CSV table of C-alpha atoms in Angstrom, one decimal:
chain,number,residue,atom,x,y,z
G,1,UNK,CA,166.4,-6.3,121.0
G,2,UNK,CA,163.2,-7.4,122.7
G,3,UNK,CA,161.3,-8.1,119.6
G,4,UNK,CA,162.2,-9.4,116.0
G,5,UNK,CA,162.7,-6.5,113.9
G,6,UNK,CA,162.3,-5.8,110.3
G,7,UNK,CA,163.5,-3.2,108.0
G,8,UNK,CA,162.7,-1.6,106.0
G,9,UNK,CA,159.0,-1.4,107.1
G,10,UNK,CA,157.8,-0.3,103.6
G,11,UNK,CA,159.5,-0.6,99.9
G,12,UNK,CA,158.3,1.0,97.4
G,13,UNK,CA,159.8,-0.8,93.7
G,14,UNK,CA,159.8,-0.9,89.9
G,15,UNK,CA,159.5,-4.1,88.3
G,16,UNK,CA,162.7,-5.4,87.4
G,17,UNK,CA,164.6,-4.6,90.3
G,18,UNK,CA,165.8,-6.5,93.1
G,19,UNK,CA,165.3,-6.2,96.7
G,20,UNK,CA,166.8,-7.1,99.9
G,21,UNK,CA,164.6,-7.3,103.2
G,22,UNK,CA,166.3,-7.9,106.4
G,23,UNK,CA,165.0,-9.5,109.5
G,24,UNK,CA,166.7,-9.4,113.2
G,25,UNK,CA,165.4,-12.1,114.9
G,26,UNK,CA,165.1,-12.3,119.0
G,27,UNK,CA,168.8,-12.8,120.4
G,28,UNK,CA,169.2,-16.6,121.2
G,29,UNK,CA,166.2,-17.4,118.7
G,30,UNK,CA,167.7,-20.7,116.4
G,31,UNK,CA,164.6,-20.8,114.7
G,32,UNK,CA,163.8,-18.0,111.7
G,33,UNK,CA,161.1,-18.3,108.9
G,34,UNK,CA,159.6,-16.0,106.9
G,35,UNK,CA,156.1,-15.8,106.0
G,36,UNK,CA,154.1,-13.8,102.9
G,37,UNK,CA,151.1,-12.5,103.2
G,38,UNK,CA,149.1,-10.7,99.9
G,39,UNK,CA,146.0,-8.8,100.1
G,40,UNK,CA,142.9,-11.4,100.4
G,41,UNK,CA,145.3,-14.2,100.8
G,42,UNK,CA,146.3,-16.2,103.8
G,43,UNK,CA,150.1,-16.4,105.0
G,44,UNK,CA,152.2,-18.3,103.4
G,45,UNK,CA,155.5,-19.9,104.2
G,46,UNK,CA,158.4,-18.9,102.6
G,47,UNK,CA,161.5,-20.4,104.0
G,48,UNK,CA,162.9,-21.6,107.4
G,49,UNK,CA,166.1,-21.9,109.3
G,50,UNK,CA,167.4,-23.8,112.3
G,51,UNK,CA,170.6,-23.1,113.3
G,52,UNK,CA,173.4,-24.5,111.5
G,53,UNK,CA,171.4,-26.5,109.1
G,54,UNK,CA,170.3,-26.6,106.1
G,55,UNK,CA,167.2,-24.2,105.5
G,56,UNK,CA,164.1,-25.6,104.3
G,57,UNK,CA,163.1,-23.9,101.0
G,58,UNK,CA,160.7,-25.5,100.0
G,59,UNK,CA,157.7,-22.5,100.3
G,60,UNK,CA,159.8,-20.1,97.6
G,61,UNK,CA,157.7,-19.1,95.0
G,62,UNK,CA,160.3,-19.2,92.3
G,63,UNK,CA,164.3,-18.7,91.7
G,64,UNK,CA,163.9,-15.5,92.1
G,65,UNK,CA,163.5,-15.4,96.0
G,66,UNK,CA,166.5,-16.4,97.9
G,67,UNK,CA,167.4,-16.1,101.8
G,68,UNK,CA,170.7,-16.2,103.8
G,69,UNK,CA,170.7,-16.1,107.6
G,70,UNK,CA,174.6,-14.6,108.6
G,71,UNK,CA,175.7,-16.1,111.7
G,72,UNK,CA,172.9,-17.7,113.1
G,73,UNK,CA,171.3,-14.5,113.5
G,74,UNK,CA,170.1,-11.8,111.1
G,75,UNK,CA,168.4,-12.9,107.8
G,76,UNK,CA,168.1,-11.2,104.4
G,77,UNK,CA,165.4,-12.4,101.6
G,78,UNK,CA,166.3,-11.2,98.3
G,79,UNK,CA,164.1,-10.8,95.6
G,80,UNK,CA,165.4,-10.5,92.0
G,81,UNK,CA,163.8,-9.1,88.9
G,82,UNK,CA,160.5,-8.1,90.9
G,83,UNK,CA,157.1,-8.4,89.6
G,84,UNK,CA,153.7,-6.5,90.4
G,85,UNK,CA,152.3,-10.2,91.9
G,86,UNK,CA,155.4,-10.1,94.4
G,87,UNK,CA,153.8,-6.8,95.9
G,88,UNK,CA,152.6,-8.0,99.7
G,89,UNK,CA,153.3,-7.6,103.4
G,90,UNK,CA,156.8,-9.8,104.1
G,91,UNK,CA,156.8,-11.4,107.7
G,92,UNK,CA,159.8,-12.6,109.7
G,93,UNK,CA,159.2,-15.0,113.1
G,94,UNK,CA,161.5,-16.7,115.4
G,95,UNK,CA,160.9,-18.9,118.1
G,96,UNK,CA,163.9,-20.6,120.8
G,97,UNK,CA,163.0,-24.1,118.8
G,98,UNK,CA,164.4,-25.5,121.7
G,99,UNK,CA,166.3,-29.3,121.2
G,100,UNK,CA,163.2,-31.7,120.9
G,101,UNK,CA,160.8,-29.0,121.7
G,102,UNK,CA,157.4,-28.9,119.7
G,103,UNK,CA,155.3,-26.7,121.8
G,104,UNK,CA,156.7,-23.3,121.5
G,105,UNK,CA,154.7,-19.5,120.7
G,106,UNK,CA,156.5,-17.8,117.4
G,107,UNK,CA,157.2,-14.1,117.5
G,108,UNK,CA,156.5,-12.2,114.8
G,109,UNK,CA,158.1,-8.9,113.3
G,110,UNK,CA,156.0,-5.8,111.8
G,111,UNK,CA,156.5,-7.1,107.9
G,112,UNK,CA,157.7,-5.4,105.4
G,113,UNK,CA,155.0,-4.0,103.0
G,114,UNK,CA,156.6,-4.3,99.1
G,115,UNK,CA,155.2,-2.7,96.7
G,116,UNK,CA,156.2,-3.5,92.9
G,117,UNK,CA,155.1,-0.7,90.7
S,1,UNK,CA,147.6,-31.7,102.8
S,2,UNK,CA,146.7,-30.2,105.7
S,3,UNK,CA,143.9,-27.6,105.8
S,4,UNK,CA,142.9,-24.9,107.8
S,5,UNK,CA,139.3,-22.9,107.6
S,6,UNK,CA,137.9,-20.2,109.7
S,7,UNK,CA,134.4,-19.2,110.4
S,8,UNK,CA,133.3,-16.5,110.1
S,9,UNK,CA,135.8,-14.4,107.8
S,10,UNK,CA,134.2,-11.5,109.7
S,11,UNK,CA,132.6,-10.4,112.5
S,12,UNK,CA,131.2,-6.9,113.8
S,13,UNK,CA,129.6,-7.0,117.1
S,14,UNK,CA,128.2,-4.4,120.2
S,15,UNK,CA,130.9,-3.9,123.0
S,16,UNK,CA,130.3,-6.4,126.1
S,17,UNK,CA,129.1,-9.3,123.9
S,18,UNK,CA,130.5,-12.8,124.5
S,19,UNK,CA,131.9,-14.5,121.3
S,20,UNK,CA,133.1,-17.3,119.7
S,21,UNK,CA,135.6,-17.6,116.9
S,22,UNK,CA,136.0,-20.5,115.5
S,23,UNK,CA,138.9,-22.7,113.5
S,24,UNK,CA,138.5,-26.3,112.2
S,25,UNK,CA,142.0,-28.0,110.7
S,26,UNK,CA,141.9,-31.1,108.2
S,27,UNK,CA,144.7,-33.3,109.5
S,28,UNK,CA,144.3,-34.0,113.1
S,29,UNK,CA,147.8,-35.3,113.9
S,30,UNK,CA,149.2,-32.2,115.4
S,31,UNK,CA,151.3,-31.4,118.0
S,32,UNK,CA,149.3,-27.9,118.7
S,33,UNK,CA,147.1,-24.9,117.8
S,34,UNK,CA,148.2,-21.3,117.9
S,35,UNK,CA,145.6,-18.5,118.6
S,36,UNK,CA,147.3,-15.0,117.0
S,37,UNK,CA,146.3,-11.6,116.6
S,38,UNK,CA,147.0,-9.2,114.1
S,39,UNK,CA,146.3,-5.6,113.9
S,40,UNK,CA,146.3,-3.3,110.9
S,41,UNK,CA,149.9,-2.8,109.6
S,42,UNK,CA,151.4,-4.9,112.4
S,43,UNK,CA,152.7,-8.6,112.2
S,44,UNK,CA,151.3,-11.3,114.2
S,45,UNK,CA,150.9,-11.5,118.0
S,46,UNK,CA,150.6,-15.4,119.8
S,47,UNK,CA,147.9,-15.1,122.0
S,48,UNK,CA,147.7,-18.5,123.1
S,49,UNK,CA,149.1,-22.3,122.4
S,50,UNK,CA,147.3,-25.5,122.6
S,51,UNK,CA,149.1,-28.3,123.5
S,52,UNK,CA,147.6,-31.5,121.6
S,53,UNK,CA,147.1,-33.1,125.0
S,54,UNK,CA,145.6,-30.5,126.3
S,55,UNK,CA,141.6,-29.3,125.7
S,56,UNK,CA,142.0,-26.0,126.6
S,57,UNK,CA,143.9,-22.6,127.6
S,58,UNK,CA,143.2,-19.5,129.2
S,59,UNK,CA,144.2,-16.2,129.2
S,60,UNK,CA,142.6,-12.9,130.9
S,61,UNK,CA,139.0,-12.8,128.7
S,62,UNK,CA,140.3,-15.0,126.6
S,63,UNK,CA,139.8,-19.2,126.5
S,64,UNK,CA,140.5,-21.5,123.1
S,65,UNK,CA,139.3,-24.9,123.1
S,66,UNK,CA,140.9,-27.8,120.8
S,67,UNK,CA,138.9,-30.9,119.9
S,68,UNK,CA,141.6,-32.8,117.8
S,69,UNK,CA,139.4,-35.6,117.2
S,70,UNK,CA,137.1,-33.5,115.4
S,71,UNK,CA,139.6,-31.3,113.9
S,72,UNK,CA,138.4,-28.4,115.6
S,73,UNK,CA,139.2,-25.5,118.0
S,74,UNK,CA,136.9,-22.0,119.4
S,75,UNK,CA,138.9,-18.7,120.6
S,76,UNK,CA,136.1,-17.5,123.4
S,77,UNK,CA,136.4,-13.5,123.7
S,78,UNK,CA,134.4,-12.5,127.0
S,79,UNK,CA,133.0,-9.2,127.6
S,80,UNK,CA,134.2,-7.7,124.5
S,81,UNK,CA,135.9,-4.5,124.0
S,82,UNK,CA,136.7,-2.4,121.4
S,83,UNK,CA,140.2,-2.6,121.9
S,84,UNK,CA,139.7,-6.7,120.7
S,85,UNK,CA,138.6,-5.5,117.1
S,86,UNK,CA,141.8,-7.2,115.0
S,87,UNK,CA,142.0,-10.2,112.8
S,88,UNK,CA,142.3,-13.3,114.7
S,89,UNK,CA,144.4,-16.5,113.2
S,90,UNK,CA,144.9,-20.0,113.9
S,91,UNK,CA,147.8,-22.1,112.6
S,92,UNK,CA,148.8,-25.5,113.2
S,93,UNK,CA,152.9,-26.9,112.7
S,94,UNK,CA,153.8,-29.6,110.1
S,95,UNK,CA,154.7,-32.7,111.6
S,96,UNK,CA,158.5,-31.6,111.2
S,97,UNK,CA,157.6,-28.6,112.9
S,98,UNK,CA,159.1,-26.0,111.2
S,99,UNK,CA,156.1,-24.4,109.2
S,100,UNK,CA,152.6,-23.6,110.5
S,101,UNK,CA,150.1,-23.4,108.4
S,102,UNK,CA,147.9,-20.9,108.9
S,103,UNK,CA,143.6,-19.7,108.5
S,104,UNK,CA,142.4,-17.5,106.7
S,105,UNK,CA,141.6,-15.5,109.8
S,106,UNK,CA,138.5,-13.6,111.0
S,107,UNK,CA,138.4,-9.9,111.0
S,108,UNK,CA,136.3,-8.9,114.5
S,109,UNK,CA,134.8,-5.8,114.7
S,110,UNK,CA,134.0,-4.6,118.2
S,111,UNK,CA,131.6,-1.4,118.3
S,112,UNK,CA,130.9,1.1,121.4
């Protein structure tokens, strides 16, 4: 598509149960992160993937949020046993993180709004 | 760890002023700085990208400035519109370059 899309665009939850967000980055994009952003806070990094290797977790909250990327392309971040401080907007990026590249814009989907009642 | 802090946290202003947002960043070993917009309910639009050699960037009404030295950088919004209110955000990569840390942005607030 010409953009990085996100679905769904709003969640609506009951604590305790899981949820799966799903991010479509720009076709050719090696480069995926995800990003949190809560009301009155700043964004926060989450997670990021560059092509085949090993995704850098090391902005996950807890061992409750986990992320996949399938093929180089789409990405899911799961969320299990939610909780009313996981409710905030959920942003995906990509970029072409071009081989020794350093100086390139990121692209940002719509987020998805989660809210944990 | 590296910091980053922007001034003011919001701004309301008549249409056609000239204005100056401003971001200052703790760590000055950066490669760049990214200018973003966001509007209500959407994600995050990159408006422009500093290089760290470079001092400056331009684009249409808009012009950002990067002082590395000082740890500092301005987003300069020209004849103002009201089509420019949105929170503007500046975010600088780690060293490894895959995470930008990001301001807490400035909400503008362009009037007619």
């Amino acid at each position: 598509g010409a953009g990085v899309s996100q679905s769904p665009s709003n969640k609506v939850t009951e604590k305790g149960k899981d949820v799966e967000l799903r991010c479509d980055p720009i076709s050719g994009h090696t480069a995926l992160y995800w990003y949190r952003q809560s009301l009155g806070q700043g964004l926060e990094f989450l997670i990021y993937f560059q092509g085949n290797s090993a995704p850098d977790k090391s902005g996950l909250p807890s061992d409750r949020f986990s992320a996949e990327r399938t093929g180089g392309s789409v990405s899911t971040l799961t969320i299990q046993r939610t909780q009313q401080e996981d409710s905030a907007v959920y942003l995906c990026a990509s970029s072409p993180r071009r081989q020794g590249a350093t100086n390139e814009k990121l692209f940002f989907g719509s987020g998805t709004q989660l809210s944990v009642l | 760890k590296q910091e980053v802090t922007q001034i003011p946290a919001a701004l309301s202003v008549p249409e056609g002023e000239n204005l100056v947002l401003n971001c200052s960043f703790t760590d000055s070993a950066i490669y760049n700085l990214q200018w973003f917009r966001q509007d209500p309910g959407k994600g995050l639009t990159s408006l422009l990208l500093i290089q760290s050699s470079q001092r400056e960037q331009t684009s249409g009404r808009l012009n950002a400035s990067l002082d590395k030295s000082s740890g500092r950088s301005t987003l300069y919004i020209a004849a103002s519109q009201p089509g420019d209110s949105a929170t503007y955000l500046c975010a600088v990569p780690n060293n490894a370059g895959n995470m930008l840390t990001f301001g807490g942005g400035t909400r503008l607030m362009v009037k007619p």
